[in-house]
mmCIF file of C-alpha atoms and ligand atoms in Angstrom:
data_model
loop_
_atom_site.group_PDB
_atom_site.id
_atom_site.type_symbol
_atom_site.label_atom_id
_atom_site.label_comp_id
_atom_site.label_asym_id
_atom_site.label_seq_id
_atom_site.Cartn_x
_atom_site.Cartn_y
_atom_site.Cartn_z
ATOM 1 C CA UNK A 15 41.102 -5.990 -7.707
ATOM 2 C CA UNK A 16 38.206 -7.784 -5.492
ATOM 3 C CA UNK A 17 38.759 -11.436 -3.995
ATOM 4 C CA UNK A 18 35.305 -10.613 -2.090
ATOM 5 C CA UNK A 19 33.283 -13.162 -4.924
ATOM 6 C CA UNK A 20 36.872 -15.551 -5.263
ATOM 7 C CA UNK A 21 36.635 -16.315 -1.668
ATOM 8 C CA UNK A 22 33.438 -16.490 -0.366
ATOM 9 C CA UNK A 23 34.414 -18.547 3.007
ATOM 10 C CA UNK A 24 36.593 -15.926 4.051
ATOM 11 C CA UNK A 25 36.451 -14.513 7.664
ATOM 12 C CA UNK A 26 34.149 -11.090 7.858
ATOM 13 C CA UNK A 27 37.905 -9.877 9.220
ATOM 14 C CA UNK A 28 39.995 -10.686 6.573
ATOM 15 C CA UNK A 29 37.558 -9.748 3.821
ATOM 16 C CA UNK A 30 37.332 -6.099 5.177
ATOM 17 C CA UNK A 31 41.317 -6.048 5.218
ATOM 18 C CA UNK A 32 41.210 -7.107 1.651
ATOM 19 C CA UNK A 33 38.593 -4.804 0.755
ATOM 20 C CA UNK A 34 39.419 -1.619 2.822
ATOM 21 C CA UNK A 35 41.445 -0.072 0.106
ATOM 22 C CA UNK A 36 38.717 -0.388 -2.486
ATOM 23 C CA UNK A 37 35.436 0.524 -0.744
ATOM 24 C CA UNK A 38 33.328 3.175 0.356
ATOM 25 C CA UNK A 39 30.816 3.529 2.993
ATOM 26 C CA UNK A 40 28.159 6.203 2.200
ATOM 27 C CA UNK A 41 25.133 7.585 4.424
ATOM 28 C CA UNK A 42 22.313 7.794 2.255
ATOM 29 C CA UNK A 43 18.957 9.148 2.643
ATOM 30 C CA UNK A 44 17.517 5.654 3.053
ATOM 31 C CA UNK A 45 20.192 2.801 3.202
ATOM 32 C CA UNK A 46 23.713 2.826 4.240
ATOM 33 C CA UNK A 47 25.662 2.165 1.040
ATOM 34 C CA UNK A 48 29.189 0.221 0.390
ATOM 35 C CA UNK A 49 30.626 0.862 -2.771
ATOM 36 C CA UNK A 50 33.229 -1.631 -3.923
ATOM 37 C CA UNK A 51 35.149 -0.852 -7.448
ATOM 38 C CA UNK A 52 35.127 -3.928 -9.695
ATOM 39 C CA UNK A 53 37.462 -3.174 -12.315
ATOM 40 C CA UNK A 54 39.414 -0.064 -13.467
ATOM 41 C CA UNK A 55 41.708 0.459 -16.147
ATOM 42 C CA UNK A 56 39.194 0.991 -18.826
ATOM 43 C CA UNK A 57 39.793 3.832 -21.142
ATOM 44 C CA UNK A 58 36.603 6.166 -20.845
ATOM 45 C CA UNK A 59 33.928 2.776 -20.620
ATOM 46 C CA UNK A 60 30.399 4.149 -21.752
ATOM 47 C CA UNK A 61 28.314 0.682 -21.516
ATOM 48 C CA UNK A 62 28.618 -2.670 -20.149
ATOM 49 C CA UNK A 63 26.436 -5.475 -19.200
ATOM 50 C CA UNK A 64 26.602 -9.060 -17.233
ATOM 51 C CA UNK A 65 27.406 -12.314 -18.812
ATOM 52 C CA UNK A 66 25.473 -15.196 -18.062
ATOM 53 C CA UNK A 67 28.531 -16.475 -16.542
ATOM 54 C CA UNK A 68 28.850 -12.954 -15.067
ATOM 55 C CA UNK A 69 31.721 -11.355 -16.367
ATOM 56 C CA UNK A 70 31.103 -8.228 -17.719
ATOM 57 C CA UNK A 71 31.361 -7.060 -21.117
ATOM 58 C CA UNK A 72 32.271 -3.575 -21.123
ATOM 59 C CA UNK A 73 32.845 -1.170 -24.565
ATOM 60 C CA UNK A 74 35.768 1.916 -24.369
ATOM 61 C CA UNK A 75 34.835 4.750 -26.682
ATOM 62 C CA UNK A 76 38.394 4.513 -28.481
ATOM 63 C CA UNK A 77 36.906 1.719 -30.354
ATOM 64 C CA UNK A 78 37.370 -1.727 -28.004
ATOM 65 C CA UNK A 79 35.315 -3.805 -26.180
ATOM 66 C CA UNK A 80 36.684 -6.267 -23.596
ATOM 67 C CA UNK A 81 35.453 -8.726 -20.808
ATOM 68 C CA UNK A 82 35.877 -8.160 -17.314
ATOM 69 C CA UNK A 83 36.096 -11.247 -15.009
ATOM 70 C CA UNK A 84 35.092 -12.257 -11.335
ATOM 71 C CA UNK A 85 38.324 -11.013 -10.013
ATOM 72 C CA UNK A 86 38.462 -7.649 -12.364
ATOM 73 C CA UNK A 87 40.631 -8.970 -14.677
ATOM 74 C CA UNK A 88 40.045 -7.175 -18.367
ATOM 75 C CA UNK A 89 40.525 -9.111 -22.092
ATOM 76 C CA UNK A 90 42.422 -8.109 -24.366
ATOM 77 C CA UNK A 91 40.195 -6.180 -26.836
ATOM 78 C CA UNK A 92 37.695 -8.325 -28.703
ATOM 79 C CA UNK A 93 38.320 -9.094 -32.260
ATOM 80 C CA UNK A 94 35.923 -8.726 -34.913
ATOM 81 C CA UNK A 95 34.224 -5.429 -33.920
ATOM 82 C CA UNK A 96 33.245 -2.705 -35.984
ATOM 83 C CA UNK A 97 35.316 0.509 -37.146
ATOM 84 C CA UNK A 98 34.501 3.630 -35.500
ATOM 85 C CA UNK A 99 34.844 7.105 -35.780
ATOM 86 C CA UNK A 100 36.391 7.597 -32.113
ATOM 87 C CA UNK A 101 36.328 11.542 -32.297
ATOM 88 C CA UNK A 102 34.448 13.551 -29.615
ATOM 89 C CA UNK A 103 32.042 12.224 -28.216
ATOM 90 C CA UNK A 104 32.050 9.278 -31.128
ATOM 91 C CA UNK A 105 33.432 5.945 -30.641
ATOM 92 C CA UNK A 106 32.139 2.343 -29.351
ATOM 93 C CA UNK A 107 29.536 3.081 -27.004
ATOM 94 C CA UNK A 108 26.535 1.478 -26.118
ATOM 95 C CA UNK A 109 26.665 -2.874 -25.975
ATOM 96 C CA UNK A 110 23.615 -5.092 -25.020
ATOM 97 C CA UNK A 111 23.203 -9.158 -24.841
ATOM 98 C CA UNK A 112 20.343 -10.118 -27.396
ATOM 99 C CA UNK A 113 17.437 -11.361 -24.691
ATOM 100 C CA UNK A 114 18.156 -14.783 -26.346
ATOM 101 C CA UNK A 115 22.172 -14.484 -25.395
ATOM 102 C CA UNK A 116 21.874 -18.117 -23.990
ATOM 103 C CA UNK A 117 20.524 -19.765 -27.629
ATOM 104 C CA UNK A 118 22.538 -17.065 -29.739
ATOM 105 C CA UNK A 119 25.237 -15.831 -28.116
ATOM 106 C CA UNK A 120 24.877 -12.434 -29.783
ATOM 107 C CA UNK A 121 25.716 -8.679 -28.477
ATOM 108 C CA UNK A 122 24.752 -5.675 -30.306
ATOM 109 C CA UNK A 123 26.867 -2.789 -30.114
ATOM 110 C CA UNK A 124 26.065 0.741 -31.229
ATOM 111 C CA UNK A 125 28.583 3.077 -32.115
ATOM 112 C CA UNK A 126 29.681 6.028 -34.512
ATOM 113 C CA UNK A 127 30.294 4.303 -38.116
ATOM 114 C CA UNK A 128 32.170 6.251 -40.345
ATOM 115 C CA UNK A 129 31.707 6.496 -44.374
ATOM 116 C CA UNK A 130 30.634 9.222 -47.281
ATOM 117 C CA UNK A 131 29.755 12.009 -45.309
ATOM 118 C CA UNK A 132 31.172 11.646 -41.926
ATOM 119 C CA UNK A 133 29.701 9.459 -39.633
ATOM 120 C CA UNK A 134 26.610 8.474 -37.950
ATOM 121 C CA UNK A 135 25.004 5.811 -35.189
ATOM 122 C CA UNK A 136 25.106 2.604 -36.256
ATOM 123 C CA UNK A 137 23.503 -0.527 -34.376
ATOM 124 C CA UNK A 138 24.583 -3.922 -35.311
ATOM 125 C CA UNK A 139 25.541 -7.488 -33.869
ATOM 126 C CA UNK A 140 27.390 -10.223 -33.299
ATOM 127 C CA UNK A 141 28.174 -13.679 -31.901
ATOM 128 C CA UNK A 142 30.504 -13.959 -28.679
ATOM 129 C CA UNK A 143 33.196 -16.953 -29.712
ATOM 130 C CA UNK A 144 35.732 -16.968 -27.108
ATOM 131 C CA UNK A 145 37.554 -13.285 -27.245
ATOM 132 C CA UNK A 146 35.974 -12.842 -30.401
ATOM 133 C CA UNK A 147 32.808 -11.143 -32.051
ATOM 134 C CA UNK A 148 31.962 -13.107 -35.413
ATOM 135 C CA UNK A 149 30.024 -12.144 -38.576
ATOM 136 C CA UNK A 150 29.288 -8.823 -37.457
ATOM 137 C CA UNK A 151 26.077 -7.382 -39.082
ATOM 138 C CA UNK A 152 25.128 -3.859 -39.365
ATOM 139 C CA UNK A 153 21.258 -3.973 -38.483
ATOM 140 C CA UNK A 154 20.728 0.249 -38.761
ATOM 141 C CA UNK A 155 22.497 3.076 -39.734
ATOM 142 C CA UNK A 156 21.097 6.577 -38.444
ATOM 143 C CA UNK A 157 20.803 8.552 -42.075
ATOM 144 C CA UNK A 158 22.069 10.621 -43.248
ATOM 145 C CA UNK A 159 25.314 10.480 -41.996
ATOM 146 C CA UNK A 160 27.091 14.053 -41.455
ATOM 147 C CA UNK A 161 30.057 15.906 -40.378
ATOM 148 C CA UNK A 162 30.713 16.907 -36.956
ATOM 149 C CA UNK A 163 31.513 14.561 -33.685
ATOM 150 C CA UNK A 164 28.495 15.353 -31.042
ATOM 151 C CA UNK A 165 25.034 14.171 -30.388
ATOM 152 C CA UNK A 166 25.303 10.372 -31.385
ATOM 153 C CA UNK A 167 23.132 9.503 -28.268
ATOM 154 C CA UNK A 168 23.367 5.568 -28.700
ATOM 155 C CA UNK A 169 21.587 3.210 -26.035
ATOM 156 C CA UNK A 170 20.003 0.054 -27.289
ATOM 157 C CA UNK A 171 17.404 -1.169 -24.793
ATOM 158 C CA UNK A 172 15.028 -4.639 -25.862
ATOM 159 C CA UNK A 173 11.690 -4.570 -24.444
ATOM 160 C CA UNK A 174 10.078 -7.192 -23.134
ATOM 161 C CA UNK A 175 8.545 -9.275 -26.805
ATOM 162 C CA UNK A 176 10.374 -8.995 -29.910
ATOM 163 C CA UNK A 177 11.713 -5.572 -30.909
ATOM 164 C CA UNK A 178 14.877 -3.226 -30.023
ATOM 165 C CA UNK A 179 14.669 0.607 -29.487
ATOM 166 C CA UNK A 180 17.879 2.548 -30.229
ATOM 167 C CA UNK A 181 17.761 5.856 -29.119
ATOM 168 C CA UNK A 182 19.358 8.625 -30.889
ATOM 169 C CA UNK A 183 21.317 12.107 -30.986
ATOM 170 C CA UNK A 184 20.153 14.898 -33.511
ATOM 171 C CA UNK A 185 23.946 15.281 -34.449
ATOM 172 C CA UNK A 186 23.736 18.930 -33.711
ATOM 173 C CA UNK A 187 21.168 19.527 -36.676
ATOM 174 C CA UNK A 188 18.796 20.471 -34.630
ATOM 175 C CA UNK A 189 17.171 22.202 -37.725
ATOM 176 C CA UNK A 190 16.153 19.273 -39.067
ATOM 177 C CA UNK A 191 15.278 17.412 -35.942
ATOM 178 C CA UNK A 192 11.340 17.749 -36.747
ATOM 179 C CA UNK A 193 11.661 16.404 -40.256
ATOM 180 C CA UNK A 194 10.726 12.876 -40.011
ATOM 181 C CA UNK A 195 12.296 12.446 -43.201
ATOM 182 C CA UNK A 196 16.321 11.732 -41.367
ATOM 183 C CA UNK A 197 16.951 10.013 -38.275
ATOM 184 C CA UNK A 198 18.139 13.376 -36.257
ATOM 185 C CA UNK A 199 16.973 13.388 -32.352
ATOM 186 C CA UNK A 200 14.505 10.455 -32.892
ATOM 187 C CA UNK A 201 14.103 6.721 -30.936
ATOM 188 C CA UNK A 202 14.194 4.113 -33.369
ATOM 189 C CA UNK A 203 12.194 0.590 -33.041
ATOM 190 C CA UNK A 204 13.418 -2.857 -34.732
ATOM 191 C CA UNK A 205 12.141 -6.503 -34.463
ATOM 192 C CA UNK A 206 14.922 -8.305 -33.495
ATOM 193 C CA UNK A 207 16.112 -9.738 -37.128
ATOM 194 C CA UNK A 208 16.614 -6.014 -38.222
ATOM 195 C CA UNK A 209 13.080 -5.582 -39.911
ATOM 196 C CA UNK A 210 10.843 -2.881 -39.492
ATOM 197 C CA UNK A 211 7.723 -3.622 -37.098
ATOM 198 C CA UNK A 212 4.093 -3.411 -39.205
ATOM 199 C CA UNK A 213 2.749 -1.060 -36.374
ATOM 200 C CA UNK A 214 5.458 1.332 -36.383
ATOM 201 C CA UNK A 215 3.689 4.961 -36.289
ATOM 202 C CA UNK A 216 5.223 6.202 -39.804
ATOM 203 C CA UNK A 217 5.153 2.676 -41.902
ATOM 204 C CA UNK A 218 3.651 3.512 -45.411
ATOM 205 C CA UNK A 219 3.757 7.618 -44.666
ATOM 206 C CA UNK A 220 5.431 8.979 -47.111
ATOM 207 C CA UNK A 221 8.878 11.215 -46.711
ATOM 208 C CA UNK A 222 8.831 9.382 -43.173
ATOM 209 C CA UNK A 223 11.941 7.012 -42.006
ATOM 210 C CA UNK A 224 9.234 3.718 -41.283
ATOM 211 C CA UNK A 225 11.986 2.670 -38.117
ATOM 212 C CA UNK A 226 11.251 5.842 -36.267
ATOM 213 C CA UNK A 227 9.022 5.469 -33.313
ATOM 214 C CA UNK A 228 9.194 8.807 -31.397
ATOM 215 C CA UNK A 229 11.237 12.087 -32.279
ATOM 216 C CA UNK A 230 12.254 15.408 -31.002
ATOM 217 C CA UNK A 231 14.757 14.460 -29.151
ATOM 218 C CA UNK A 232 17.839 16.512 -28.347
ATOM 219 C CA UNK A 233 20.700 13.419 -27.062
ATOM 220 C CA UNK A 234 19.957 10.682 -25.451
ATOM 221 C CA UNK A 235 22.623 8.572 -23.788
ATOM 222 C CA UNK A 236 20.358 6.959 -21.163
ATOM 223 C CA UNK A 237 17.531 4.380 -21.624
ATOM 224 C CA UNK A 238 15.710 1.068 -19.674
ATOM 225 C CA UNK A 239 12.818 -0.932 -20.482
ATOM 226 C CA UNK A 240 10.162 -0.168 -17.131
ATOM 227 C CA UNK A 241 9.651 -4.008 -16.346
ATOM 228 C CA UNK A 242 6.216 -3.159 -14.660
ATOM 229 C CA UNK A 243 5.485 -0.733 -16.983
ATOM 230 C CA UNK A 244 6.452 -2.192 -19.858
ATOM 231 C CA UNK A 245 7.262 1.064 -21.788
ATOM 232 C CA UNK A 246 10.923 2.721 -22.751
ATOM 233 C CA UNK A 247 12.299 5.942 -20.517
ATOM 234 C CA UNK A 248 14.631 7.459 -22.114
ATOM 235 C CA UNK A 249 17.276 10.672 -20.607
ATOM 236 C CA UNK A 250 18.339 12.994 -22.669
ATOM 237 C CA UNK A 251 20.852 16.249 -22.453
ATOM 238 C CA UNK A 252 19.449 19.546 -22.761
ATOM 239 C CA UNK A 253 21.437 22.338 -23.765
ATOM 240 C CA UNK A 254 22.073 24.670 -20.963
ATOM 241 C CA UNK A 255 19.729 23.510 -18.295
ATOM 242 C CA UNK A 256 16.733 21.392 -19.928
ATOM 243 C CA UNK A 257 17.998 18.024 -19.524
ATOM 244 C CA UNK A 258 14.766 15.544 -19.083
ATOM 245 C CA UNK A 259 13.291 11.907 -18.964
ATOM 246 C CA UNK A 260 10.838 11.042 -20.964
ATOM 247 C CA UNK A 261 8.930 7.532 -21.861
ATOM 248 C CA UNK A 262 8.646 7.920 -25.411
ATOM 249 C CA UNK A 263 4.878 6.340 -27.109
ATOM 250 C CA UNK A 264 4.850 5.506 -30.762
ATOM 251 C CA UNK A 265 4.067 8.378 -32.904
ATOM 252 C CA UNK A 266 4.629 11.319 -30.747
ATOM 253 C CA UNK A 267 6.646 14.259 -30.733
ATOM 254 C CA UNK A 268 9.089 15.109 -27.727
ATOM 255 C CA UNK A 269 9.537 19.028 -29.108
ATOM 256 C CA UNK A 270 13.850 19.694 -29.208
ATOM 257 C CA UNK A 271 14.256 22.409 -30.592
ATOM 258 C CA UNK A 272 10.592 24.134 -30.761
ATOM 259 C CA UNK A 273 10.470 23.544 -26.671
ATOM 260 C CA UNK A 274 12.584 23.184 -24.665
ATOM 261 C CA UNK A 275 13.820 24.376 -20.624
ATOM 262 C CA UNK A 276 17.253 24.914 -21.699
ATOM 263 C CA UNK A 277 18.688 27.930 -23.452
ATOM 264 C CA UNK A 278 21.912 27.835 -25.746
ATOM 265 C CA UNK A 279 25.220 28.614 -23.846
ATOM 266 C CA UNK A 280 25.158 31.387 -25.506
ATOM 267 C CA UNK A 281 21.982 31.900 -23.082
ATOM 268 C CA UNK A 282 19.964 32.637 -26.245
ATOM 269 C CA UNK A 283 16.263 31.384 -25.846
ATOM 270 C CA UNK A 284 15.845 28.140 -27.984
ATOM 271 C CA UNK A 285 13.115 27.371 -30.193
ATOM 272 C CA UNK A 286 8.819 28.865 -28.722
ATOM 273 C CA UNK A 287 9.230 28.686 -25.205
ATOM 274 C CA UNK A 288 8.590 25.304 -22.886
ATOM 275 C CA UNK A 289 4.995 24.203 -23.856
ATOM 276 C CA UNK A 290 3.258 24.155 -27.060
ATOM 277 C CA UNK A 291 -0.441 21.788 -28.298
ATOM 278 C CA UNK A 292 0.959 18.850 -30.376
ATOM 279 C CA UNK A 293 4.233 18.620 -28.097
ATOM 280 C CA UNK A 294 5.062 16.098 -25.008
ATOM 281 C CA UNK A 295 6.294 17.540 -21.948
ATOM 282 C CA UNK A 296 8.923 15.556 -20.423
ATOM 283 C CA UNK A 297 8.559 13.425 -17.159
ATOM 284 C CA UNK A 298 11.073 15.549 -15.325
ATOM 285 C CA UNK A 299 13.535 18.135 -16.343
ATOM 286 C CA UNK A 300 16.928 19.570 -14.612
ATOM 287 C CA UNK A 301 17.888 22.944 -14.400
ATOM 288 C CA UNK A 302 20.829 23.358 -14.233
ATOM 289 C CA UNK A 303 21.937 20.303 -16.390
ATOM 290 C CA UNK A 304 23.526 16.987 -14.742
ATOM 291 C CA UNK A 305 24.373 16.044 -17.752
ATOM 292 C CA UNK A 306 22.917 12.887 -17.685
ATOM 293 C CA UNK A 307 24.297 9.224 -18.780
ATOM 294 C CA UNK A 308 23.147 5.625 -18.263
ATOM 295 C CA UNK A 309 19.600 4.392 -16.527
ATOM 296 C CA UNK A 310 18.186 1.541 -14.729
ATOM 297 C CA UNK A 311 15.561 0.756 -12.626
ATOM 298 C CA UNK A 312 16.034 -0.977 -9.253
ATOM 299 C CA UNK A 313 13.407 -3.686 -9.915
ATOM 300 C CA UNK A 314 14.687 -7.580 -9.753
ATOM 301 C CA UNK A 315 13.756 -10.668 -8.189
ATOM 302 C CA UNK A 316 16.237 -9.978 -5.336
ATOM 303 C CA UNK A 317 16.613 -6.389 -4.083
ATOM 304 C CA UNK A 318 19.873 -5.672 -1.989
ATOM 305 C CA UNK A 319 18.601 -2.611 -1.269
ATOM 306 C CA UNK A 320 14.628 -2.803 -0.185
ATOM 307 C CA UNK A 321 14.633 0.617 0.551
ATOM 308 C CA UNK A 322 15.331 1.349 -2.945
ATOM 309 C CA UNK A 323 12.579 -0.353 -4.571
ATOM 310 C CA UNK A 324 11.023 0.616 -7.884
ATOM 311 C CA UNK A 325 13.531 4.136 -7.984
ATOM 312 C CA UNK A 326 15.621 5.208 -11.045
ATOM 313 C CA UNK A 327 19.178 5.512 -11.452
ATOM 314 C CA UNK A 328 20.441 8.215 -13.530
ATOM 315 C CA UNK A 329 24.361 9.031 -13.720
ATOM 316 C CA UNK A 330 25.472 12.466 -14.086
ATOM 317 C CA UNK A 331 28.749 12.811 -16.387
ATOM 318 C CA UNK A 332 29.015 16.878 -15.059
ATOM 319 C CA UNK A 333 27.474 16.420 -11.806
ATOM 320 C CA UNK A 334 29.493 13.411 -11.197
ATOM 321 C CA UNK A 335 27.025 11.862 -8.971
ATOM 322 C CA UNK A 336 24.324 9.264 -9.150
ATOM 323 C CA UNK A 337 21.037 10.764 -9.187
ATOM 324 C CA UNK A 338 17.952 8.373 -7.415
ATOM 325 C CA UNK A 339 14.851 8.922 -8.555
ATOM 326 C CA UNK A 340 11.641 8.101 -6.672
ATOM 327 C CA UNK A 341 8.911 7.465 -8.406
ATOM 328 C CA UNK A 342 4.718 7.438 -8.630
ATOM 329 C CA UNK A 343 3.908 6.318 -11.534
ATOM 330 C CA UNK A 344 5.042 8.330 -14.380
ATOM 331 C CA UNK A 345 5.987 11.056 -11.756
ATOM 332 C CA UNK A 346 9.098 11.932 -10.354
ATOM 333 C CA UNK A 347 8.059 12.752 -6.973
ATOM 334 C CA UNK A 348 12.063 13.186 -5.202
ATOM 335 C CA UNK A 349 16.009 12.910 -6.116
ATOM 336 C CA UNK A 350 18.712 12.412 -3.900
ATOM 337 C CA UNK A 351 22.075 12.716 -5.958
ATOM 338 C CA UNK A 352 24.767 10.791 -4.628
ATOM 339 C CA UNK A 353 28.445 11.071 -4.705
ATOM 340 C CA UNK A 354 29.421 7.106 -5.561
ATOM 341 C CA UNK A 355 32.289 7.773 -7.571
ATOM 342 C CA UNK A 356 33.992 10.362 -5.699
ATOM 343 C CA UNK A 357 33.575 12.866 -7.966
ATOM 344 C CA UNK A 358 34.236 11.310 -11.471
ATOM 345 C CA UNK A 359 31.562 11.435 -14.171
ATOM 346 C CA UNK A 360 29.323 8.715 -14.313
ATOM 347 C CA UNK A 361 28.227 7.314 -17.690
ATOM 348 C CA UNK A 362 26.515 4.106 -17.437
ATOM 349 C CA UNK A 363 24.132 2.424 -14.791
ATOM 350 C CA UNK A 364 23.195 -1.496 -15.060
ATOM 351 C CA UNK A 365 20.957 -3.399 -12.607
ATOM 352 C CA UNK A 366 23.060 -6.502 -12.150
ATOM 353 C CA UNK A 367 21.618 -9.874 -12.373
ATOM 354 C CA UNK A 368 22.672 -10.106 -8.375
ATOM 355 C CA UNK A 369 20.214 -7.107 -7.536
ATOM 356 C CA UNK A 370 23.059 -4.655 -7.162
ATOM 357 C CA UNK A 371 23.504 -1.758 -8.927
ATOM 358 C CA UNK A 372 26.817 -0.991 -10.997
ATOM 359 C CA UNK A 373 27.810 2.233 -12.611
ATOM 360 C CA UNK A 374 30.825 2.897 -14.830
ATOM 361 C CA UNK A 375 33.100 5.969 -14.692
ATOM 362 C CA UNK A 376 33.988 7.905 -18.115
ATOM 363 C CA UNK A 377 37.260 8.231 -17.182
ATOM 364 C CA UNK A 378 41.109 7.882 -18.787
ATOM 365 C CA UNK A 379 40.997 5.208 -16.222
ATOM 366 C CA UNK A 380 37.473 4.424 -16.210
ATOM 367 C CA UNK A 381 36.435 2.053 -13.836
ATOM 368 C CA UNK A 382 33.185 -0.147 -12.772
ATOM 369 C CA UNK A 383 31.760 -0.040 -9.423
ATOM 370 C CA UNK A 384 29.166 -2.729 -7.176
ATOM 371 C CA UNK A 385 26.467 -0.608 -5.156
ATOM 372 C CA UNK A 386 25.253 -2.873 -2.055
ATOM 373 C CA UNK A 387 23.900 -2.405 1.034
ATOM 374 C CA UNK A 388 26.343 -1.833 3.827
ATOM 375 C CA UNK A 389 26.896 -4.763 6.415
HETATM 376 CA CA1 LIG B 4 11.467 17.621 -24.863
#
């Protein structure tokens, strides 16, 4: 537990006293890193985000969300959240304040709904009333649903006017991935009340889902709106090497399984090879596999870290680091990965409204951890 933001008048001394047990100083290529944990005690966390107020709401896959506040203290488990499916890699996962949160007070969660056929990702909301969620609406349900408990992907990211993206897992049906006709491996873009947007790239095609925006995608559990940019990135796991970032555009097709860099752990060759005319190549791709989790981009009106501006953070669940990306443009030009956790998976990264970066560990004891420049 951190009295660091309780006490703020605190001697330099005794704050380093009170914080010795809890953080980290790292060496990093460019800055020289403290990492402080905020909270632990949540059962395998997979998103979280600030409060206005800045406590954290924070989602455990068993099915729970909870708030965490200043001094790391957790909720008990909101009421009035959905039912999920919390097998595999199923459960509650991703949560995200509407951009309005102030006006409506209303979080959208996205999670694996079960119901005739198994289960599939479902993306609904609603309004924060104490230690409660009330009327909670379904918005989208990934069809159809199906058995099995992998590939739900599941990260909700707004952009900057009126529409959400939820990104998407292909289930493991990867067969069907290119049919445009199911919601297997594709991004999916709302408006905000739940409707589907007029220039959507499949509105009025026929045997096309009108919400999908991009598809071909394998499992994405990591996406951020570029704030300069404006456009979606999205990371997705590969099979056995091949995982990659891409920034999906409306109407196009990211190629799992026709191409792809990974091969099956079986170390079968997947799909046509890596390239093929009509297909996107991704951004970047790993081989071997991170296994990658979460995203943000360290861009806000106050930097703690300078030296860090305009990179992307990626967390790696099997490489159990934090991978920083630098970036030109669309190109990744270098990574450093870097051990913030002490070797625990990393599943979700949020740029906090202070500038610093947080990450959450997928852990039994899953914790949350500040990222700020060493004094
Ligand atoms: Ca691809």
């Amino acid at each position: 537990m951190i009295r660091e933001l309780l006490l703020p008048t605190l001697a330099a001394a005794s704050l380093a006293a009170t914080t010795a047990a809890e953080a980290r100083e790292i060496a990093t290529e460019r800055a020289t890193i403290r990492v402080t944990e905020v909270a632990s005690g949540l059962e395998h966390p997979w998103g979280f985000e600030f409060l206005p107020d800045g406590r954290i709401i924070v989602t455990e896959r068993p099915g729970r969300v909870r708030l965490i506040a200043g001094d790391g203290t957790l909720s008990p488990p909101l009421a009035g959240v959905p039912r999920v499916r919390a097998q595999g890699q199923g459960g509650m996962l991703d949560v995200a304040l509407d951009p309005d949160f102030a006006a409506n007070a209303r979080v959208w969660l996205c999670y694996s709904e079960p119901g005739d056929g198994g289960a599939s990702t479902a993306l609904g909301h609603g309004r924060l009333d104490r230690n409660a969620l009330r009327d909670f609406t379904v918005v989208y349900g990934q069809q159809p649903k199906t058995s099995g408990n992998l590939h739900y992907g599941c990260r909700i990211v707004f952009d900057d006017g009126d529409h959400v993206f939820l990104a998407l897992g292909d289930r493991f049906r990867r067969d069907q991935v290119q049919d445009l006709g199911n919601d297997f491996g594709k991004v999916i873009r709302l408006r905000r009340d739940g409707s589907v947007p007029a220039d959507n790239p499949y509105v009025g095609r026929d045997g096309a889902r009108p919400g999908i925006w991009s598809h071909g995608h394998r499992n994405i559990q990591g996406a951020a709106w570029h704030p300069e940019r404006r456009e979606l990135w999205t990371v997705e796991h590969g099979a056995r090497g091949g995982d990659e970032i891409n920034a999906p555009r409306a109407g196009l097709n990211y190629g799992w399984p026709v191409i792809t860099y990974g091969r099956d752990y079986t170390f079968l060759r997947i799909g046509e090879g890596t390239a093929k005319p009509g297909m996107e190549q991704p951004l970047h791709y790993w081989d071997p596999s991170i296994a990658p989790s979460g995203m943000a981009f360290h861009i806000a009106p106050t930097l703690a870290i300078p030296a860090w501006r305009g990179n992307l953070f990626i967390g790696g669940l099997k490489e159990q680091r934090l991978s920083r990306l630098e970036l030109d443009g669309q190109r990744i030009v270098h990574e450093e990965r870097i051990d913030v956790a002490g070797n625990q998976r990393i599943r979700d990264v949020v740029m906090g409204p202070d500038g610093h970066l947080y990450v959450a560990t997928d852990a039994p004891n899953g914790r949350v951890l500040r990222i700020e420049a060493a004094r």
